[in-house]
Amino acid sequence: MENLLQAIGGIADCVLEKIQEKDQKEEEQDKKQELQKYQYPDLEEKPSDAELIQATGGWVQAAGPVISLIGQLRSNQEENSGEGSSNESNSDDGGA
């Protein structure tokens, strides 16, 4: 009878270890999934209106300075090309 109880106790310990290992693996998977959720949001989940507004606002804020810089460069280029053509006409008049 004593051997039978020891055997049952050994089996119970083995089962308990397996359950604990399984629980630990599940916890690790849950942690990985939680981290991935923030790194790679699930594309199947529909974002809320607030998230869409926030993302759109971020893109607008990022694009604004770029558009401003492009406009400034074009303006400077037009000014420089305008000055160059007036200088050329002035030099022609001065030589005559």
Tab-separated table of C-alpha atoms in Angstrom:
chain	number	residue	atom	x	y	z
A	1	MET	CA	0.000	0.000	0.000
A	2	GLU	CA	2.858	2.312	0.809
A	3	ASN	CA	4.394	1.775	-2.665
A	4	LEU	CA	1.064	2.520	-4.282
A	5	LEU	CA	0.785	5.845	-2.430
A	6	GLN	CA	4.359	6.738	-3.391
A	7	ALA	CA	3.591	5.943	-7.021
A	8	ILE	CA	0.436	8.075	-6.981
A	9	GLY	CA	2.379	10.900	-5.308
A	10	GLY	CA	5.100	10.632	-7.966
A	11	ILE	CA	2.520	10.736	-10.743
A	12	ALA	CA	0.831	13.744	-9.109
A	13	ASP	CA	4.199	15.560	-8.911
A	14	CYS	CA	4.897	14.773	-12.564
A	15	VAL	CA	1.465	16.015	-13.636
A	16	LEU	CA	1.886	19.144	-11.506
A	17	GLU	CA	5.265	19.877	-13.135
A	18	LYS	CA	3.767	19.469	-16.611
A	19	ILE	CA	0.876	21.774	-15.750
A	20	GLN	CA	3.272	24.376	-14.342
A	21	GLU	CA	5.458	24.152	-17.469
A	22	LYS	CA	2.392	24.553	-19.653
A	23	ASP	CA	1.187	27.548	-17.630
A	24	GLN	CA	4.637	29.127	-17.824
A	25	LYS	CA	4.759	28.662	-21.607
A	26	GLU	CA	1.293	30.163	-21.938
A	27	GLU	CA	2.359	33.164	-19.834
A	28	GLU	CA	5.427	33.660	-22.018
A	29	GLN	CA	3.276	33.439	-25.147
A	30	ASP	CA	0.817	35.929	-23.696
A	31	LYS	CA	3.670	38.341	-22.922
A	32	LYS	CA	5.049	37.962	-26.461
A	33	GLN	CA	1.602	38.520	-27.950
A	34	GLU	CA	1.090	41.570	-25.753
A	35	LEU	CA	4.394	43.042	-26.944
A	36	GLN	CA	3.583	42.212	-30.560
A	37	LYS	CA	0.191	43.809	-30.179
A	38	TYR	CA	1.900	47.161	-29.699
A	39	GLN	CA	4.576	46.521	-32.313
A	40	TYR	CA	2.324	44.979	-34.945
A	41	PRO	CA	-1.304	45.841	-34.303
A	42	ASP	CA	-3.737	43.254	-35.553
A	43	LEU	CA	-4.911	44.418	-38.941
A	44	GLU	CA	-8.251	42.708	-38.492
A	45	GLU	CA	-9.139	44.921	-35.548
A	46	LYS	CA	-10.989	48.042	-36.642
A	47	PRO	CA	-9.314	51.103	-35.131
A	48	SER	CA	-11.459	53.494	-33.161
A	49	ASP	CA	-12.288	56.960	-34.444
A	50	ALA	CA	-9.959	58.491	-31.867
A	51	GLU	CA	-7.049	56.349	-33.088
A	52	LEU	CA	-7.763	57.308	-36.701
A	53	ILE	CA	-7.889	60.999	-35.828
A	54	GLN	CA	-4.669	60.718	-33.857
A	55	ALA	CA	-2.872	58.915	-36.696
A	56	THR	CA	-4.167	61.379	-39.288
A	57	GLY	CA	-3.112	64.314	-37.142
A	58	GLY	CA	0.367	62.849	-36.821
A	59	TRP	CA	0.677	62.511	-40.597
A	60	VAL	CA	-0.554	66.057	-41.130
A	61	GLN	CA	1.954	67.370	-38.600
A	62	ALA	CA	4.740	65.447	-40.324
A	63	ALA	CA	3.731	66.482	-43.836
A	64	GLY	CA	3.231	70.182	-43.011
A	65	PRO	CA	6.913	71.113	-42.641
A	66	VAL	CA	7.818	69.142	-45.776
A	67	ILE	CA	5.206	70.953	-47.853
A	68	SER	CA	6.337	74.262	-46.376
A	69	LEU	CA	9.960	73.512	-47.268
A	70	ILE	CA	9.016	72.565	-50.839
A	71	GLY	CA	7.108	75.838	-51.192
A	72	GLN	CA	10.014	77.807	-49.778
A	73	LEU	CA	12.493	76.133	-52.128
A	74	ARG	CA	10.276	76.828	-55.138
A	75	SER	CA	9.852	80.431	-54.050
A	76	ASN	CA	13.616	80.843	-53.655
A	77	GLN	CA	14.188	79.201	-57.023
A	78	GLU	CA	11.722	81.555	-58.710
A	79	GLU	CA	13.356	84.564	-57.043
A	80	ASN	CA	16.797	83.424	-58.148
A	81	SER	CA	15.668	82.753	-61.697
A	82	GLY	CA	13.912	86.139	-61.761
A	83	GLU	CA	17.071	87.932	-60.596
A	84	GLY	CA	19.170	86.064	-63.142
A	85	SER	CA	17.006	87.141	-66.074
A	86	SER	CA	16.969	90.785	-64.934
A	87	ASN	CA	20.767	90.737	-64.500
A	88	GLU	CA	21.209	89.371	-67.996
A	89	SER	CA	19.010	92.078	-69.507
A	90	ASN	CA	20.842	94.760	-67.532
A	91	SER	CA	24.204	93.516	-68.704
A	92	ASP	CA	23.014	93.611	-72.293
A	93	ASP	CA	21.857	97.195	-71.894
A	94	GLY	CA	25.116	98.216	-70.211
A	95	GLY	CA	27.238	96.843	-73.040
A	96	ALA	CA	25.409	98.814	-75.728
